[in-house]
mmCIF file of C-alpha atoms in Angstrom:
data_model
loop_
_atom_site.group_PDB
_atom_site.id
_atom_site.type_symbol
_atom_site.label_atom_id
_atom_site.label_comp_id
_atom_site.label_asym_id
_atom_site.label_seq_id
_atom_site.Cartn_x
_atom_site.Cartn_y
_atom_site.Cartn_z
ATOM 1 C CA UNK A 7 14.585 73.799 -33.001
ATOM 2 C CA UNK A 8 12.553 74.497 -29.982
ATOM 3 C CA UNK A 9 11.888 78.410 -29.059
ATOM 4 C CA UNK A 10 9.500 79.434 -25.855
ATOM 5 C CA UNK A 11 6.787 81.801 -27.571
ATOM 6 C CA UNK A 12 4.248 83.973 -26.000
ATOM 7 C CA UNK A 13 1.185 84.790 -26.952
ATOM 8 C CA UNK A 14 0.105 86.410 -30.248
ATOM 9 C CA UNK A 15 -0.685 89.743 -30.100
ATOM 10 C CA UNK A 16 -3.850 89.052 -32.099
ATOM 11 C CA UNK A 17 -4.456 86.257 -29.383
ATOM 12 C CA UNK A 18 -3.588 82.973 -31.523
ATOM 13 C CA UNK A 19 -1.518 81.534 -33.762
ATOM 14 C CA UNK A 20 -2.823 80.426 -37.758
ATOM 15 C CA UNK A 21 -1.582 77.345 -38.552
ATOM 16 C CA UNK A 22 1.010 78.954 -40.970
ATOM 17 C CA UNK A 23 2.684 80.920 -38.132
ATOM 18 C CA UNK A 24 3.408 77.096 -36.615
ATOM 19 C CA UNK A 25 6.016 75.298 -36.611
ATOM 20 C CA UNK A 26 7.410 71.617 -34.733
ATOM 21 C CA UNK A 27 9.652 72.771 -31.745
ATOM 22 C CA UNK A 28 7.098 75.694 -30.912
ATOM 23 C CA UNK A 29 6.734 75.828 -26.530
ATOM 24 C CA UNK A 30 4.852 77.701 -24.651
ATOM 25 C CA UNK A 31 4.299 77.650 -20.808
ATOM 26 C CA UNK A 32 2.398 78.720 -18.291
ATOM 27 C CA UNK A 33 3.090 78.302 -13.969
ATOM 28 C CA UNK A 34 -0.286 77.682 -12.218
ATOM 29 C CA UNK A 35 -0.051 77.157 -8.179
ATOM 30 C CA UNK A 36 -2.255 74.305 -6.704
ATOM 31 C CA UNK A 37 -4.766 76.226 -4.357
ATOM 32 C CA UNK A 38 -7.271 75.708 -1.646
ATOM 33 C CA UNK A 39 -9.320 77.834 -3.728
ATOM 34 C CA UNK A 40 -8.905 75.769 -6.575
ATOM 35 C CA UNK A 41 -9.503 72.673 -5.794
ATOM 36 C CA UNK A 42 -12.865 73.807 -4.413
ATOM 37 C CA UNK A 43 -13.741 75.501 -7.559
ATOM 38 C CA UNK A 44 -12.586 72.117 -9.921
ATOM 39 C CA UNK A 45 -14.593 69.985 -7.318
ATOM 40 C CA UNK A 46 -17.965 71.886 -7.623
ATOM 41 C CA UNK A 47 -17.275 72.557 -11.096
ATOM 42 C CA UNK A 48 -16.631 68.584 -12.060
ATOM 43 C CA UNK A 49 -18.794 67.402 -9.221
ATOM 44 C CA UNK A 50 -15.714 65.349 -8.458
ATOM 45 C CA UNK A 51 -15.786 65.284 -4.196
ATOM 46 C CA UNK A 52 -13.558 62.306 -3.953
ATOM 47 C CA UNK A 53 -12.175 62.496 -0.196
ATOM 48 C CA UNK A 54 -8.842 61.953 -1.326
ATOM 49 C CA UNK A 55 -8.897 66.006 -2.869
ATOM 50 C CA UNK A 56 -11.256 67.233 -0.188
ATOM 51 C CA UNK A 57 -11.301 65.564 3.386
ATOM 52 C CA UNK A 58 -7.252 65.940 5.021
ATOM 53 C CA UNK A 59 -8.377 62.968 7.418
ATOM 54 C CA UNK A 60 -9.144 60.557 4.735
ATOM 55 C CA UNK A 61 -6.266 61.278 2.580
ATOM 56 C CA UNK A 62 -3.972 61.109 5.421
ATOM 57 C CA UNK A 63 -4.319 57.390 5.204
ATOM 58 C CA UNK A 64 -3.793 56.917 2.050
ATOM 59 C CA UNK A 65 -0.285 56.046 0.115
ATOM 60 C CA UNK A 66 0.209 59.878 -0.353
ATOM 61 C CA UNK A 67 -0.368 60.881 2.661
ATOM 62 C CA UNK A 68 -2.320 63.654 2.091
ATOM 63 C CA UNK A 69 -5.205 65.456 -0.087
ATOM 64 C CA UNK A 70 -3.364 65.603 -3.613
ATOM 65 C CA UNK A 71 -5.249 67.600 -6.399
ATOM 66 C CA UNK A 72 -7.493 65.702 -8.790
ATOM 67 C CA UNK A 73 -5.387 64.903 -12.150
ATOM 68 C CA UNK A 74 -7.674 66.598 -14.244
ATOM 69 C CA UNK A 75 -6.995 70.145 -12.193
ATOM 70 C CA UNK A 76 -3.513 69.717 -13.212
ATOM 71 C CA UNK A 77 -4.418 68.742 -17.005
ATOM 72 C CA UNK A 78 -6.506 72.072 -17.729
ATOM 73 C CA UNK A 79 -3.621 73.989 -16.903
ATOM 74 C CA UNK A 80 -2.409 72.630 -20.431
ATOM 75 C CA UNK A 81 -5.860 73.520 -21.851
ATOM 76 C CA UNK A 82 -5.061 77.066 -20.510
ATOM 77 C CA UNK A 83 -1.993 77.215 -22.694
ATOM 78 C CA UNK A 84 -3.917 75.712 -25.484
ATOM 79 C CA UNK A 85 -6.696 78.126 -25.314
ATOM 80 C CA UNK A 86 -4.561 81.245 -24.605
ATOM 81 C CA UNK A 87 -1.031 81.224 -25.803
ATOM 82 C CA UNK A 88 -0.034 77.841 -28.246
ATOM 83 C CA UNK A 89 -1.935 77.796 -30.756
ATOM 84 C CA UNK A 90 -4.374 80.208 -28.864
ATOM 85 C CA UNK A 91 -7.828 81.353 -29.695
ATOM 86 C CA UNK A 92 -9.466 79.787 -32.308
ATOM 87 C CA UNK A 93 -7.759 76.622 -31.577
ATOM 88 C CA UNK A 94 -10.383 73.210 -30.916
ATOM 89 C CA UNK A 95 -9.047 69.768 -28.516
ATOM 90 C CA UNK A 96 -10.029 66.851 -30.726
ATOM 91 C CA UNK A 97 -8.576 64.556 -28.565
ATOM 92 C CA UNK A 98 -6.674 64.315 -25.736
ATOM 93 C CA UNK A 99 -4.059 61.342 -24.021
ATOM 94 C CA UNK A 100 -2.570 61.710 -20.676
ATOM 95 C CA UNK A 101 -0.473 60.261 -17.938
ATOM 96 C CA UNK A 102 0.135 61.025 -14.597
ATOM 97 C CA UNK A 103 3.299 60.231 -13.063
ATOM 98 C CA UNK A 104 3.479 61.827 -9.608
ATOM 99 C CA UNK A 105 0.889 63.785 -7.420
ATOM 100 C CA UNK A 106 0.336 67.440 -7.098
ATOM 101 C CA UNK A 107 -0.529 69.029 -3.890
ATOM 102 C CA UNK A 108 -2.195 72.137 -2.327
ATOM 103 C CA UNK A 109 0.975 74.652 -2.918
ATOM 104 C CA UNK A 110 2.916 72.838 -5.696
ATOM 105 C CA UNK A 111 3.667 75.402 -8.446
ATOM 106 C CA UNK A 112 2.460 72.900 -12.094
ATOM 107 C CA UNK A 113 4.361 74.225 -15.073
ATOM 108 C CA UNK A 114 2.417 73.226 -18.237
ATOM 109 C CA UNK A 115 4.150 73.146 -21.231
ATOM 110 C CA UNK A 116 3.213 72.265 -24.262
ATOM 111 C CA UNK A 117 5.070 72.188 -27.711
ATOM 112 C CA UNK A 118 4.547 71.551 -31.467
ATOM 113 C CA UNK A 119 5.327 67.323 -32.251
ATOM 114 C CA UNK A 120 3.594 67.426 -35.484
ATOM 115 C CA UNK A 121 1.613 69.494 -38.168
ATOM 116 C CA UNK A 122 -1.043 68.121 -41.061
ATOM 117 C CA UNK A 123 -0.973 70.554 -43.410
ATOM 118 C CA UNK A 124 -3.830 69.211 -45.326
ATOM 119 C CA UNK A 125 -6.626 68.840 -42.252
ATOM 120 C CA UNK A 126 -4.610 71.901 -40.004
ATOM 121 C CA UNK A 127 -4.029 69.518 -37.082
ATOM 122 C CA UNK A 128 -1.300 69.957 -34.735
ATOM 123 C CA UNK A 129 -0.074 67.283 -32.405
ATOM 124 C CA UNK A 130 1.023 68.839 -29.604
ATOM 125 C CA UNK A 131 3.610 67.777 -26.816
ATOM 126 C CA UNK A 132 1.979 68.326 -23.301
ATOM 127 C CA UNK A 133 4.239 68.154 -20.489
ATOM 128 C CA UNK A 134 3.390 69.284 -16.859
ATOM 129 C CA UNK A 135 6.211 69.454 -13.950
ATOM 130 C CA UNK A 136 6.282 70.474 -10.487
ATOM 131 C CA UNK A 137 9.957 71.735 -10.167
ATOM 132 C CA UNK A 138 11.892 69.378 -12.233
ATOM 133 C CA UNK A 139 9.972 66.574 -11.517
ATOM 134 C CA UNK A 140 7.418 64.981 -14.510
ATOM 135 C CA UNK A 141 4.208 64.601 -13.047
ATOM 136 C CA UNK A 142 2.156 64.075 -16.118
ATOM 137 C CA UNK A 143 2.584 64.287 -20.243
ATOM 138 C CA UNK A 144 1.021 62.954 -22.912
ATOM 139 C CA UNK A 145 -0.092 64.909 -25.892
ATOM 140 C CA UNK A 146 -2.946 66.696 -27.543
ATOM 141 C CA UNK A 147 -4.321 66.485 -31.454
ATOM 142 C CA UNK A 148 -6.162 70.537 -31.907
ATOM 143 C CA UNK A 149 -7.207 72.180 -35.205
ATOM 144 C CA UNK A 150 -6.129 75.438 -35.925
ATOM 145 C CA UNK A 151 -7.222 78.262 -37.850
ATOM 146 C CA UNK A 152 -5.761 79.057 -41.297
ATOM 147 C CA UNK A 153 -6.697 82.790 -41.065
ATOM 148 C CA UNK A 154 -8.335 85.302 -38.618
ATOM 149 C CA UNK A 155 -10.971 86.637 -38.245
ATOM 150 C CA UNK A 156 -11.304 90.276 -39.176
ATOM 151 C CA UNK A 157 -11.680 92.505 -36.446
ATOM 152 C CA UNK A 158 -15.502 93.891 -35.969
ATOM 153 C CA UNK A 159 -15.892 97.382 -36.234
#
């Protein structure tokens, strides 16, 4: 059974609330802006994200945005919606299919595969498209929390 979820109104998911077939999404759009910001913030300058010239010569034919860009859009989902807070990457595999470029819309989505009860690890499904086209999956291993916190006060 797969059902789109949002996010929890306490801001994540406990593991107990999980179950396989579990998808949430998120659209991101590929900006200017963005790529600037991943750039400085990886220190990743490669001329084939930053310099039009360059990457006009390349086999895309144009700046694309770096892979990784794309990626964190799942770690947004992660993070914020599926499982949500409280939930920790302990490892990640991905592959990219197809580049992104400045304007593409990148909808991550990423779903419940699998669930270990016994360690609260969930394998998740992590899919990103640009309009029906694949351009990158692979899948993530996270732990989750089995309870919340309580509220301070």
């Amino acid at each position: 059974m797969t059902q789109t979820v949002q996010q929890h109104p306490s801001g994540g998911y406990i593991f107990e609330e999980l179950y396989v077939g579990m998808t949430a999404e998120k659209a991101v759009e590929v900006t200017e802006a963005r790529i600037q910001q991943f750039a400085e913030a990886s220190d990743d300058f490669n001329p084939v994200h930053m310099d039009e010239a360059f990457a006009s010569k390349t086999a895309y034919r144009g700046r694309i945005a770096h892979g990784l860009l794309s990626a964190s859009f799942g770690s947004a989902v992660v993070g914020m919606i599926l499982p949500g807070a409280g939930a920790i990457f302990l490892s990640q595999r991905t592959s990219f299919h197809k580049p992104v470029k400045i304007g593409d819309v990148v909808v991550a989505r990423i779903s419940v595969a699998s669930m270990d009860a016994e360690s609260a690890r969930v394998v998740l499904r992590c899919e990103g498209l640009v309009g029906e086209d694949l351009v990158m999956d692979g899948e993530a291993t996270v732990r989750v929390p089995r309870r919340r916190r309580p509220a301070k006060g």
